[in-house]
Amino acid sequence: CLDITTQTAAIIESLLETTKNVADKQSNEAILLHELTAGIFNEFDSLIQSRGLSISNKIPLNLAVHSDRQSLTIILRNLVENAVSHAD
């Protein structure tokens, strides 16, 4: 589980860097990452519960990233969906 968390964190960092580069060409805004992630977790709550899984948001409340909200939401949604779908 720790390996998956570490790998996921590395993927998120890489995706955020990619998003930053793409965001220079799109609308760029400060986004509270904890808040955005919490909303995405809520979207998948029934799937998470039906699989007998739990998920926690340990992102600091005041952590903001400058990015395109739509692109970042798509990336995080895909990460959560893949994590839940492929969890053992």
mmCIF file of N, CA and C in Angstrom:
data_model
loop_
_atom_site.group_PDB
_atom_site.id
_atom_site.type_symbol
_atom_site.label_atom_id
_atom_site.label_comp_id
_atom_site.label_asym_id
_atom_site.label_seq_id
_atom_site.Cartn_x
_atom_site.Cartn_y
_atom_site.Cartn_z
ATOM 1 N N CYS A 1 0.823 -1.191 0.000
ATOM 2 C CA CYS A 1 0.000 0.000 0.000
ATOM 3 C C CYS A 1 0.875 1.266 0.000
ATOM 4 N N LEU A 2 1.974 1.224 0.780
ATOM 5 C CA LEU A 2 2.873 2.370 0.823
ATOM 6 C C LEU A 2 3.537 2.586 -0.526
ATOM 7 N N ASP A 3 3.894 1.491 -1.209
ATOM 8 C CA ASP A 3 4.492 1.615 -2.537
ATOM 9 C C ASP A 3 3.531 2.289 -3.507
ATOM 10 N N ILE A 4 2.269 1.899 -3.448
ATOM 11 C CA ILE A 4 1.260 2.487 -4.336
ATOM 12 C C ILE A 4 1.107 3.968 -4.033
ATOM 13 N N THR A 5 1.105 4.323 -2.745
ATOM 14 C CA THR A 5 0.987 5.726 -2.351
ATOM 15 C C THR A 5 2.179 6.529 -2.852
ATOM 16 N N THR A 6 3.362 5.982 -2.711
ATOM 17 C CA THR A 6 4.578 6.656 -3.169
ATOM 18 C C THR A 6 4.558 6.831 -4.678
ATOM 19 N N GLN A 7 4.157 5.783 -5.384
ATOM 20 C CA GLN A 7 4.079 5.863 -6.842
ATOM 21 C C GLN A 7 3.035 6.881 -7.273
ATOM 22 N N THR A 8 1.902 6.891 -6.593
ATOM 23 C CA THR A 8 0.836 7.837 -6.920
ATOM 24 C C THR A 8 1.305 9.263 -6.689
ATOM 25 N N ALA A 9 2.020 9.496 -5.597
ATOM 26 C CA ALA A 9 2.543 10.832 -5.317
ATOM 27 C C ALA A 9 3.497 11.287 -6.418
ATOM 28 N N ALA A 10 4.349 10.376 -6.880
ATOM 29 C CA ALA A 10 5.287 10.714 -7.955
ATOM 30 C C ALA A 10 4.540 11.031 -9.248
ATOM 31 N N ILE A 11 3.496 10.276 -9.523
ATOM 32 C CA ILE A 11 2.693 10.519 -10.720
ATOM 33 C C ILE A 11 2.012 11.883 -10.625
ATOM 34 N N ILE A 12 1.465 12.192 -9.446
ATOM 35 C CA ILE A 12 0.793 13.479 -9.262
ATOM 36 C C ILE A 12 1.773 14.625 -9.464
ATOM 37 N N GLU A 13 2.971 14.498 -8.894
ATOM 38 C CA GLU A 13 3.981 15.548 -9.074
ATOM 39 C C GLU A 13 4.315 15.737 -10.549
ATOM 40 N N SER A 14 4.476 14.637 -11.254
ATOM 41 C CA SER A 14 4.789 14.704 -12.678
ATOM 42 C C SER A 14 3.638 15.335 -13.457
ATOM 43 N N LEU A 15 2.436 14.931 -13.126
ATOM 44 C CA LEU A 15 1.269 15.471 -13.815
ATOM 45 C C LEU A 15 1.070 16.956 -13.504
ATOM 46 N N LEU A 16 1.366 17.344 -12.273
ATOM 47 C CA LEU A 16 1.255 18.758 -11.925
ATOM 48 C C LEU A 16 2.267 19.588 -12.709
ATOM 49 N N GLU A 17 3.456 19.053 -12.885
ATOM 50 C CA GLU A 17 4.469 19.757 -13.679
ATOM 51 C C GLU A 17 4.012 19.868 -15.132
ATOM 52 N N THR A 18 3.470 18.769 -15.661
ATOM 53 C CA THR A 18 2.945 18.794 -17.026
ATOM 54 C C THR A 18 1.793 19.779 -17.134
ATOM 55 N N THR A 19 0.913 19.739 -16.140
ATOM 56 C CA THR A 19 -0.227 20.643 -16.115
ATOM 57 C C THR A 19 0.248 22.087 -16.062
ATOM 58 N N LYS A 20 1.313 22.336 -15.296
ATOM 59 C CA LYS A 20 1.866 23.690 -15.208
ATOM 60 C C LYS A 20 2.321 24.169 -16.579
ATOM 61 N N ASN A 21 2.986 23.298 -17.311
ATOM 62 C CA ASN A 21 3.464 23.670 -18.642
ATOM 63 C C ASN A 21 2.309 23.926 -19.601
ATOM 64 N N VAL A 22 1.286 23.096 -19.520
ATOM 65 C CA VAL A 22 0.121 23.255 -20.385
ATOM 66 C C VAL A 22 -0.685 24.481 -19.956
ATOM 67 N N ALA A 23 -0.714 24.724 -18.652
ATOM 68 C CA ALA A 23 -1.514 25.821 -18.118
ATOM 69 C C ALA A 23 -1.037 27.180 -18.597
ATOM 70 N N ASP A 24 0.230 27.265 -18.956
ATOM 71 C CA ASP A 24 0.731 28.531 -19.474
ATOM 72 C C ASP A 24 -0.039 28.952 -20.723
ATOM 73 N N LYS A 25 -0.613 27.966 -21.400
ATOM 74 C CA LYS A 25 -1.361 28.233 -22.622
ATOM 75 C C LYS A 25 -2.870 28.279 -22.370
ATOM 76 N N GLN A 26 -3.298 27.960 -21.151
ATOM 77 C CA GLN A 26 -4.709 27.927 -20.808
ATOM 78 C C GLN A 26 -4.966 28.870 -19.635
ATOM 79 N N SER A 27 -6.214 28.882 -19.166
ATOM 80 C CA SER A 27 -6.520 29.739 -18.025
ATOM 81 C C SER A 27 -5.802 29.190 -16.794
ATOM 82 N N ASN A 28 -5.082 30.030 -16.132
ATOM 83 C CA ASN A 28 -4.263 29.644 -14.994
ATOM 84 C C ASN A 28 -4.836 30.321 -13.758
ATOM 85 N N GLU A 29 -5.132 29.535 -12.729
ATOM 86 C CA GLU A 29 -5.695 30.086 -11.507
ATOM 87 C C GLU A 29 -5.141 29.335 -10.307
ATOM 88 N N ALA A 30 -5.217 29.952 -9.145
ATOM 89 C CA ALA A 30 -4.822 29.291 -7.908
ATOM 90 C C ALA A 30 -5.948 28.339 -7.500
ATOM 91 N N ILE A 31 -5.599 27.084 -7.281
ATOM 92 C CA ILE A 31 -6.579 26.057 -6.938
ATOM 93 C C ILE A 31 -6.162 25.423 -5.624
ATOM 94 N N LEU A 32 -7.084 25.386 -4.660
ATOM 95 C CA LEU A 32 -6.811 24.695 -3.404
ATOM 96 C C LEU A 32 -6.918 23.190 -3.670
ATOM 97 N N LEU A 33 -5.783 22.524 -3.612
ATOM 98 C CA LEU A 33 -5.714 21.125 -4.008
ATOM 99 C C LEU A 33 -6.513 20.214 -3.079
ATOM 100 N N HIS A 34 -6.517 20.509 -1.780
ATOM 101 C CA HIS A 34 -7.283 19.684 -0.837
ATOM 102 C C HIS A 34 -8.770 19.726 -1.180
ATOM 103 N N GLU A 35 -9.260 20.922 -1.422
ATOM 104 C CA GLU A 35 -10.686 21.117 -1.738
ATOM 105 C C GLU A 35 -11.067 20.395 -3.030
ATOM 106 N N LEU A 36 -10.255 20.543 -4.062
ATOM 107 C CA LEU A 36 -10.529 19.886 -5.340
ATOM 108 C C LEU A 36 -10.516 18.368 -5.177
ATOM 109 N N THR A 37 -9.524 17.863 -4.481
ATOM 110 C CA THR A 37 -9.403 16.418 -4.274
ATOM 111 C C THR A 37 -10.562 15.884 -3.444
ATOM 112 N N ALA A 38 -10.977 16.613 -2.424
ATOM 113 C CA ALA A 38 -12.111 16.187 -1.596
ATOM 114 C C ALA A 38 -13.376 16.033 -2.441
ATOM 115 N N GLY A 39 -13.589 16.971 -3.346
ATOM 116 C CA GLY A 39 -14.755 16.880 -4.231
ATOM 117 C C GLY A 39 -14.695 15.653 -5.124
ATOM 118 N N ILE A 40 -13.514 15.352 -5.618
ATOM 119 C CA ILE A 40 -13.345 14.167 -6.474
ATOM 120 C C ILE A 40 -13.549 12.898 -5.658
ATOM 121 N N PHE A 41 -13.011 12.858 -4.445
ATOM 122 C CA PHE A 41 -13.221 11.698 -3.578
ATOM 123 C C PHE A 41 -14.719 11.481 -3.347
ATOM 124 N N ASN A 42 -15.460 12.574 -3.158
ATOM 125 C CA ASN A 42 -16.910 12.465 -2.951
ATOM 126 C C ASN A 42 -17.609 11.868 -4.168
ATOM 127 N N GLU A 43 -17.135 12.200 -5.364
ATOM 128 C CA GLU A 43 -17.717 11.642 -6.584
ATOM 129 C C GLU A 43 -17.594 10.119 -6.625
ATOM 130 N N PHE A 44 -16.513 9.606 -6.054
ATOM 131 C CA PHE A 44 -16.239 8.174 -6.107
ATOM 132 C C PHE A 44 -16.597 7.459 -4.807
ATOM 133 N N ASP A 45 -17.259 8.152 -3.893
ATOM 134 C CA ASP A 45 -17.548 7.591 -2.580
ATOM 135 C C ASP A 45 -18.304 6.269 -2.636
ATOM 136 N N SER A 46 -19.343 6.185 -3.454
ATOM 137 C CA SER A 46 -20.123 4.937 -3.510
ATOM 138 C C SER A 46 -19.296 3.792 -4.083
ATOM 139 N N LEU A 47 -18.471 4.059 -5.076
ATOM 140 C CA LEU A 47 -17.603 3.024 -5.644
ATOM 141 C C LEU A 47 -16.556 2.584 -4.622
ATOM 142 N N ILE A 48 -15.984 3.537 -3.911
ATOM 143 C CA ILE A 48 -14.987 3.231 -2.885
ATOM 144 C C ILE A 48 -15.597 2.348 -1.812
ATOM 145 N N GLN A 49 -16.781 2.706 -1.342
ATOM 146 C CA GLN A 49 -17.452 1.921 -0.298
ATOM 147 C C GLN A 49 -17.866 0.546 -0.813
ATOM 148 N N SER A 50 -18.351 0.468 -2.034
ATOM 149 C CA SER A 50 -18.797 -0.821 -2.574
ATOM 150 C C SER A 50 -17.642 -1.801 -2.733
ATOM 151 N N ARG A 51 -16.429 -1.285 -2.889
ATOM 152 C CA ARG A 51 -15.246 -2.138 -3.014
ATOM 153 C C ARG A 51 -14.610 -2.406 -1.662
ATOM 154 N N GLY A 52 -15.200 -1.880 -0.586
ATOM 155 C CA GLY A 52 -14.664 -2.082 0.757
ATOM 156 C C GLY A 52 -13.353 -1.348 0.986
ATOM 157 N N LEU A 53 -13.177 -0.233 0.309
ATOM 158 C CA LEU A 53 -11.941 0.537 0.416
ATOM 159 C C LEU A 53 -12.175 1.782 1.260
ATOM 160 N N SER A 54 -11.097 2.397 1.658
ATOM 161 C CA SER A 54 -11.184 3.708 2.298
ATOM 162 C C SER A 54 -10.116 4.595 1.668
ATOM 163 N N ILE A 55 -10.369 5.873 1.722
ATOM 164 C CA ILE A 55 -9.444 6.833 1.129
ATOM 165 C C ILE A 55 -9.415 8.052 2.039
ATOM 166 N N SER A 56 -8.242 8.636 2.195
ATOM 167 C CA SER A 56 -8.147 9.829 3.026
ATOM 168 C C SER A 56 -7.380 10.917 2.286
ATOM 169 N N ASN A 57 -7.763 12.127 2.546
ATOM 170 C CA ASN A 57 -7.168 13.284 1.895
ATOM 171 C C ASN A 57 -6.192 13.930 2.877
ATOM 172 N N LYS A 58 -4.911 13.682 2.675
ATOM 173 C CA LYS A 58 -3.894 14.223 3.572
ATOM 174 C C LYS A 58 -3.178 15.430 2.978
ATOM 175 N N ILE A 59 -3.773 16.001 1.960
ATOM 176 C CA ILE A 59 -3.207 17.202 1.345
ATOM 177 C C ILE A 59 -3.465 18.377 2.287
ATOM 178 N N PRO A 60 -2.449 19.179 2.590
ATOM 179 C CA PRO A 60 -2.665 20.331 3.474
ATOM 180 C C PRO A 60 -3.784 21.242 2.957
ATOM 181 N N LEU A 61 -4.587 21.730 3.883
ATOM 182 C CA LEU A 61 -5.756 22.546 3.524
ATOM 183 C C LEU A 61 -5.400 23.787 2.714
ATOM 184 N N ASN A 62 -4.263 24.388 2.989
ATOM 185 C CA ASN A 62 -3.922 25.651 2.328
ATOM 186 C C ASN A 62 -2.990 25.479 1.127
ATOM 187 N N LEU A 63 -2.758 24.250 0.687
ATOM 188 C CA LEU A 63 -1.873 24.024 -0.458
ATOM 189 C C LEU A 63 -2.594 24.392 -1.751
ATOM 190 N N ALA A 64 -2.041 25.376 -2.446
ATOM 191 C CA ALA A 64 -2.626 25.819 -3.709
ATOM 192 C C ALA A 64 -1.641 25.562 -4.838
ATOM 193 N N VAL A 65 -2.180 25.226 -5.983
ATOM 194 C CA VAL A 65 -1.377 25.084 -7.198
ATOM 195 C C VAL A 65 -1.954 26.035 -8.239
ATOM 196 N N HIS A 66 -1.104 26.489 -9.097
ATOM 197 C CA HIS A 66 -1.553 27.363 -10.186
ATOM 198 C C HIS A 66 -1.642 26.507 -11.434
ATOM 199 N N SER A 67 -2.875 26.340 -11.906
ATOM 200 C CA SER A 67 -3.110 25.428 -13.019
ATOM 201 C C SER A 67 -4.444 25.741 -13.676
ATOM 202 N N ASP A 68 -4.712 25.033 -14.729
ATOM 203 C CA ASP A 68 -6.014 25.060 -15.374
ATOM 204 C C ASP A 68 -6.908 24.087 -14.615
ATOM 205 N N ARG A 69 -7.981 24.584 -14.017
ATOM 206 C CA ARG A 69 -8.844 23.764 -13.159
ATOM 207 C C ARG A 69 -9.394 22.543 -13.902
ATOM 208 N N GLN A 70 -9.851 22.725 -15.108
ATOM 209 C CA GLN A 70 -10.458 21.627 -15.854
ATOM 210 C C GLN A 70 -9.438 20.508 -16.115
ATOM 211 N N SER A 71 -8.258 20.863 -16.553
ATOM 212 C CA SER A 71 -7.226 19.859 -16.839
ATOM 213 C C SER A 71 -6.813 19.125 -15.572
ATOM 214 N N LEU A 72 -6.600 19.871 -14.489
ATOM 215 C CA LEU A 72 -6.196 19.247 -13.233
ATOM 216 C C LEU A 72 -7.291 18.335 -12.691
ATOM 217 N N THR A 73 -8.535 18.741 -12.821
ATOM 218 C CA THR A 73 -9.651 17.911 -12.367
ATOM 219 C C THR A 73 -9.698 16.596 -13.137
ATOM 220 N N ILE A 74 -9.526 16.659 -14.436
ATOM 221 C CA ILE A 74 -9.521 15.447 -15.267
ATOM 222 C C ILE A 74 -8.390 14.508 -14.840
ATOM 223 N N ILE A 75 -7.206 15.069 -14.625
ATOM 224 C CA ILE A 75 -6.050 14.259 -14.223
ATOM 225 C C ILE A 75 -6.306 13.579 -12.881
ATOM 226 N N LEU A 76 -6.747 14.349 -11.898
ATOM 227 C CA LEU A 76 -6.983 13.776 -10.569
ATOM 228 C C LEU A 76 -8.120 12.770 -10.580
ATOM 229 N N ARG A 77 -9.175 13.063 -11.328
ATOM 230 C CA ARG A 77 -10.300 12.132 -11.434
ATOM 231 C C ARG A 77 -9.827 10.796 -12.027
ATOM 232 N N ASN A 78 -9.001 10.856 -13.058
ATOM 233 C CA ASN A 78 -8.480 9.626 -13.663
ATOM 234 C C ASN A 78 -7.601 8.862 -12.689
ATOM 235 N N LEU A 79 -6.772 9.559 -11.934
ATOM 236 C CA LEU A 79 -5.921 8.895 -10.944
ATOM 237 C C LEU A 79 -6.743 8.174 -9.883
ATOM 238 N N VAL A 80 -7.749 8.861 -9.354
ATOM 239 C CA VAL A 80 -8.591 8.249 -8.316
ATOM 240 C C VAL A 80 -9.355 7.065 -8.896
ATOM 241 N N GLU A 81 -9.932 7.240 -10.062
ATOM 242 C CA GLU A 81 -10.686 6.148 -10.684
ATOM 243 C C GLU A 81 -9.798 4.925 -10.918
ATOM 244 N N ASN A 82 -8.600 5.136 -11.428
ATOM 245 C CA ASN A 82 -7.683 4.021 -11.656
ATOM 246 C C ASN A 82 -7.264 3.367 -10.350
ATOM 247 N N ALA A 83 -6.975 4.171 -9.332
ATOM 248 C CA ALA A 83 -6.573 3.626 -8.035
ATOM 249 C C ALA A 83 -7.670 2.756 -7.442
ATOM 250 N N VAL A 84 -8.898 3.234 -7.496
ATOM 251 C CA VAL A 84 -10.029 2.484 -6.922
ATOM 252 C C VAL A 84 -10.307 1.244 -7.749
ATOM 253 N N SER A 85 -10.267 1.356 -9.054
ATOM 254 C CA SER A 85 -10.567 0.239 -9.934
ATOM 255 C C SER A 85 -9.537 -0.886 -9.840
ATOM 256 N N HIS A 86 -8.280 -0.528 -9.571
ATOM 257 C CA HIS A 86 -7.212 -1.519 -9.575
ATOM 258 C C HIS A 86 -6.704 -1.881 -8.186
ATOM 259 N N ALA A 87 -7.395 -1.408 -7.152
ATOM 260 C CA ALA A 87 -6.987 -1.727 -5.775
ATOM 261 C C ALA A 87 -7.279 -3.195 -5.488
ATOM 262 N N ASP A 88 -6.376 -3.811 -4.757
ATOM 263 C CA ASP A 88 -6.569 -5.230 -4.394
ATOM 264 C C ASP A 88 -7.442 -5.374 -3.183
#
